[in-house]
Amino acid sequence: MPRSRTGTAARPTLSKVADAAGVAVSTASLVFSGSGPVSDATRKRVLDAADRLGYAGPDPVARSLRQGRSGIVGVVIGERLLYAFRDPVAVALLDGLTEELAPAGFGLLLLSGSSGRTGPTPAQVERAPLDAVVVESCGGDDAPAVATLQHRGVPIIGVEGTRLPDVPMVRIDNHGATVELTRHLVELGHHRISVVTLPMRLPGTHRGPLTGPRRATATSTTGIDRLRGVEDALGNAVAAWETSDGLIEEGHRAGLELLAGAPHRRPTAVVAQSDLLAVGVVHAARELGLRIPEDLSVVGFDGIDTPWLGDLRLTTVEQPMTEKGRAAGRMVVDVLAGTRPDTVLLPTTLRVGSSTGPAPE
């Protein structure tokens, strides 16, 4: 391989490959791009020359600058990846995104938060080479990063969260689905109902009773809508316990707190804002000697598999987790093709299992 004046190996160029193969640079470019007709004999000469010179192909950075595209779609996740990858809902969303974006030639860049902040900072997203961005739980605590992306002119697709001007969304009706879920409990005779909420704002450093002041500063649209659904179905406010994340361990802690009182004071049903939280509540109830559903009914939200519960089938709201990702991926492809997609509202389904039953006498 040729050496530079500094003694280091000089990077072979497409021009040198073309000279070695005895073809025009434009012909050599067609061989590597695969975008035009080239005879098999010519293709072989170019590839043989590239192999001799150690040329691996065009510089991807330079190519992206010429094309005005990076081939990268960012995904803003407002929490640590440790939590995101333990949450089947987040994993299903990413899987659905990949199903649509990979065939279109796009890769994913995950822009996550850490234990010390709510999500990527404006500085992190200011210079990242992004063709578009999908923001999970758009708005709220992600607002500074989203504002930076909007200032850059990067197309944004939101999945759940605050509705922002000029940002197409993929949504479900969290409020309506929770109303239906709660009415199922009311029809079974339950009136003492408590709620275990997702973090009502990020970072999820708070856990405890959801007091009035804490609720007044809540920024999680999903958590707010699901809590409001319970209260609208009941016609009154309910006791709620806020968790620091949506995982099983937090549901267990919340369950121990909510169920520790005397039988006539504790709830006869608990609405958990995620299936993982519901699993934790069931574990806590069993630890306290309560039977499900004879002594306590528990419902969740998401529709994930819950092998931790054995034969108990959780009553929950099934949401189209993977389809949310697919829909967001299709919207990214559309917007980069110059089409403005409309906001998509996906359906949910109430799934009645064996974790709910008539309220105890």
C-alpha positions in Angstrom: 0.0 0.0 0.0 1.4 3.5 -0.8 2.8 5.5 2.0 2.1 9.1 2.9 4.8 11.7 3.4 4.5 11.1 7.2 5.3 7.4 6.8 1.7 6.2 7.5 -0.3 4.2 5.1 -2.1 6.5 2.6 -5.8 5.8 2.3 -6.6 4.4 -1.1 -9.1 6.4 -3.1 -11.8 5.5 -5.6 -9.8 7.4 -8.2 -6.7 5.2 -7.7 -8.9 2.1 -7.9 -10.4 3.4 -11.2 -6.8 4.0 -12.6 -5.7 0.5 -11.6 -8.7 -1.1 -13.2 -8.5 1.1 -16.4 -12.0 2.5 -16.0 -13.5 6.0 -15.4 -14.1 7.1 -11.8 -17.8 7.2 -12.6 -17.8 3.5 -13.6 -15.9 2.5 -10.5 -18.5 4.5 -8.5 -21.3 2.5 -10.1 -19.6 -0.7 -9.1 -19.6 0.2 -5.4 -23.0 1.9 -5.3 -24.8 -0.8 -7.4 -26.9 2.0 -8.9 -26.2 1.5 -12.6 -25.4 -1.1 -15.3 -21.9 -2.4 -15.3 -20.7 -5.6 -17.1 -19.6 -8.5 -15.0 -16.0 -8.3 -16.5 -15.7 -4.6 -15.6 -17.1 -5.2 -12.2 -14.5 -7.9 -11.6 -11.6 -5.7 -12.7 -12.7 -2.9 -10.4 -13.2 -5.2 -7.4 -9.9 -7.0 -8.1 -8.1 -3.6 -8.2 -9.8 -2.5 -5.0 -8.7 -5.7 -3.3 -5.1 -5.2 -4.3 -5.1 -1.6 -3.1 -7.0 -2.4 0.1 -9.9 -0.2 -0.8 -13.0 -1.1 1.2 -15.5 1.3 -0.4 -16.5 5.0 -0.3 -16.1 6.9 3.0 -19.5 6.6 4.6 -19.2 10.0 6.2 -18.3 11.7 2.9 -21.1 9.8 1.1 -23.7 10.9 3.7 -22.6 14.6 3.3 -22.9 14.4 -0.4 -26.4 12.8 -0.2 -27.5 15.1 2.6 -28.5 12.1 4.7 -26.9 10.1 7.5 -29.0 7.0 7.3 -29.6 7.3 11.1 -32.9 7.8 12.9 -32.6 8.8 16.6 -34.8 7.4 19.3 -35.1 9.6 22.4 -35.8 7.4 25.5 -36.4 9.5 28.6 -34.8 7.0 31.0 -31.7 4.9 31.5 -31.3 2.1 29.0 -31.1 -0.3 32.0 -34.8 0.3 32.6 -35.8 0.6 29.0 -34.4 -2.8 28.1 -36.1 -4.4 31.1 -39.5 -3.0 30.0 -41.1 -5.3 27.3 -43.1 -2.3 26.0 -40.0 -0.3 25.2 -38.3 -3.3 23.6 -41.4 -4.1 21.5 -41.5 -0.4 20.3 -37.8 -0.6 19.2 -38.5 -4.0 17.5 -41.4 -2.5 15.5 -39.3 0.5 14.5 -36.5 -1.7 13.3 -39.0 -3.8 11.2 -39.9 -0.7 9.2 -36.6 1.2 9.2 -34.0 -1.5 8.5 -35.5 -2.5 5.1 -35.5 1.3 4.2 -31.8 1.5 4.9 -31.9 3.3 8.2 -30.1 2.4 11.5 -31.2 3.4 15.0 -29.2 5.7 17.4 -30.6 5.4 21.0 -30.5 8.7 22.8 -31.2 7.9 26.4 -31.2 9.4 29.8 -29.1 8.6 32.9 -29.6 8.3 36.6 -28.9 12.0 36.8 -31.0 13.5 34.1 -34.3 13.0 32.3 -33.0 12.3 28.9 -30.5 13.5 26.3 -29.4 17.1 26.8 -29.8 19.7 24.0 -26.0 19.5 23.6 -26.2 15.8 22.9 -28.7 16.2 20.1 -27.4 19.5 18.7 -24.8 17.9 16.4 -25.8 14.3 16.2 -26.1 13.2 12.5 -29.8 12.5 12.4 -32.2 12.2 9.5 -35.2 12.1 11.9 -36.1 11.4 15.5 -38.7 9.3 17.2 -39.4 10.6 20.7 -41.0 8.2 23.2 -43.3 10.1 25.6 -42.9 13.2 23.6 -42.8 16.5 25.4 -42.8 17.1 29.2 -39.3 16.5 30.5 -37.9 15.9 27.0 -38.9 19.4 26.0 -35.4 21.0 25.9 -34.0 18.3 23.6 -37.1 18.3 21.4 -36.9 22.1 21.1 -33.3 21.8 20.0 -34.2 19.2 17.3 -37.1 21.4 16.1 -34.7 24.3 15.9 -32.4 22.2 13.7 -35.3 21.3 11.5 -34.9 17.5 12.2 -38.3 15.8 11.6 -39.8 14.4 14.8 -42.3 11.6 15.3 -43.8 11.3 18.8 -45.0 8.1 20.5 -47.4 9.0 23.3 -46.9 12.0 25.4 -47.7 15.7 25.0 -49.1 16.8 21.7 -46.7 19.3 20.1 -47.4 21.6 17.1 -46.3 20.1 13.8 -45.2 16.8 15.4 -47.2 13.7 14.1 -47.9 11.3 16.9 -48.6 7.6 17.4 -51.0 7.3 20.3 -53.5 5.2 22.1 -56.5 6.4 24.2 -54.9 5.9 27.7 -57.8 7.7 29.4 -60.6 5.8 27.6 -58.9 2.4 28.0 -58.5 3.0 31.8 -62.1 4.1 32.1 -63.2 0.8 30.6 -60.8 -1.1 32.8 -62.1 0.6 35.9 -65.7 0.1 35.0 -65.0 -3.6 34.9 -64.0 -3.4 38.5 -67.0 -1.3 39.4 -69.3 -3.8 37.8 -67.7 -6.4 40.1 -68.7 -4.3 43.1 -65.4 -2.6 43.8 -65.4 1.0 45.2 -62.3 1.1 47.3 -59.8 1.2 44.5 -56.2 2.4 44.7 -53.8 3.2 41.9 -50.1 2.4 41.5 -48.8 5.0 39.0 -45.8 5.2 36.7 -43.4 8.1 37.4 -45.4 11.2 37.1 -42.4 13.1 36.0 -38.8 12.1 35.1 -36.3 11.4 36.4 -38.1 8.8 38.4 -36.4 9.6 41.7 -39.6 9.9 43.8 -41.7 7.2 45.3 -44.6 7.5 47.7 -48.1 8.8 48.0 -49.2 11.0 45.1 -50.0 14.2 47.0 -51.8 17.2 45.6 -48.6 19.3 45.1 -46.8 16.3 43.4 -49.8 15.7 41.1 -49.9 19.5 40.3 -46.3 19.3 38.9 -46.8 16.0 37.0 -45.6 16.0 33.4 -46.2 12.4 32.3 -49.2 12.6 30.0 -49.6 8.8 30.1 -49.7 8.7 33.9 -52.0 11.6 34.2 -54.5 10.2 31.6 -54.6 6.8 33.2 -55.1 8.2 36.7 -57.8 10.5 35.4 -59.5 7.5 33.7 -59.8 5.7 37.1 -61.2 8.8 38.8 -63.7 9.6 36.0 -65.0 6.0 36.0 -65.5 6.1 39.8 -66.6 9.7 40.1 -64.2 10.5 42.9 -60.5 10.9 43.7 -58.5 7.9 44.7 -55.5 7.1 46.7 -52.4 6.7 44.5 -48.9 5.6 45.1 -46.2 6.9 42.7 -43.3 4.7 41.7 -39.9 5.6 40.6 -40.1 3.3 37.5 -42.5 0.8 36.0 -40.8 -2.4 37.0 -41.9 -5.3 39.2 -39.8 -4.3 42.2 -41.5 -0.9 42.4 -44.9 -2.5 42.2 -44.0 -4.8 45.1 -43.0 -1.8 47.2 -46.2 0.0 46.4 -48.3 -3.1 47.1 -46.8 -3.5 50.5 -47.6 0.1 51.4 -51.1 0.2 50.0 -52.2 -3.2 51.4 -50.7 -3.0 54.9 -53.8 -1.5 56.6 -56.7 -3.1 58.3 -59.1 -5.1 56.1 -61.9 -2.5 56.2 -59.5 0.2 55.2 -57.3 -1.3 52.5 -58.4 -1.3 48.9 -60.4 -4.2 47.4 -58.8 -3.5 44.0 -55.6 -2.0 42.7 -55.2 -0.5 39.3 -51.5 -0.6 38.2 -50.4 1.6 35.3 -48.2 -1.2 33.9 -48.4 -5.0 33.9 -45.0 -5.2 35.5 -46.2 -3.0 38.4 -49.3 -5.2 38.6 -47.1 -8.3 38.9 -45.3 -6.6 41.8 -48.6 -5.8 43.6 -49.7 -9.4 43.2 -46.4 -10.6 44.8 -46.9 -8.2 47.7 -50.5 -9.3 48.2 -49.5 -12.9 48.4 -46.7 -12.1 50.8 -49.3 -10.5 53.1 -51.5 -13.6 52.9 -54.1 -12.1 50.5 -55.7 -14.3 47.9 -56.1 -13.1 44.3 -58.9 -12.4 43.4 -60.9 -13.5 46.5 -59.4 -10.8 48.8 -58.0 -8.4 46.2 -58.4 -7.8 42.5 -55.4 -6.5 40.5 -55.4 -5.1 37.0 -52.6 -3.8 34.8 -52.0 -2.1 31.5 -50.0 -3.2 28.4 -50.9 -6.9 27.7 -47.4 -8.4 28.1 -46.7 -12.0 29.0 -46.6 -12.4 32.8 -44.9 -15.7 33.5 -44.1 -14.6 37.1 -47.7 -15.1 38.0 -47.9 -18.8 37.2 -51.5 -19.8 36.3 -52.9 -16.4 37.3 -54.0 -14.5 34.1 -53.8 -10.8 34.6 -56.8 -8.6 33.7 -55.3 -5.8 31.7 -55.5 -3.4 28.7 -53.8 -4.9 25.7 -52.0 -2.2 23.6 -50.4 -2.8 20.2 -46.8 -2.4 21.5 -44.9 -3.5 18.4 -47.4 -1.9 16.0 -46.7 1.4 17.7 -43.1 1.0 16.6 -44.1 0.0 13.1 -46.4 2.9 12.7 -43.7 5.3 13.9 -41.3 3.7 11.5 -43.7 4.1 8.6 -44.2 7.7 9.5 -40.4 8.4 9.5 -40.1 6.9 6.0 -43.1 9.0 4.8 -41.8 12.2 6.2 -38.3 11.7 4.7 -40.0 11.0 1.4 -41.6 14.5 1.6 -45.0 13.4 2.8 -46.5 14.8 6.0 -48.1 11.9 7.9 -51.2 12.3 10.1 -51.3 11.4 13.8 -52.3 7.8 14.3 -54.6 6.5 17.1 -54.2 2.8 17.6 -56.9 0.6 19.3 -56.7 -1.1 22.7 -58.5 -4.1 24.0 -59.7 -5.0 27.5 -58.6 -8.5 28.4 -60.3 -10.0 31.4 -58.3 -12.6 33.2 -58.4 -14.4 36.5 -56.9 -11.6 38.6 -60.2 -9.9 39.1 -63.4 -11.1 40.8 -66.3 -9.8 42.9 -65.4 -7.4 45.7 -65.1 -9.2 49.1 -68.0 -8.7 51.6 
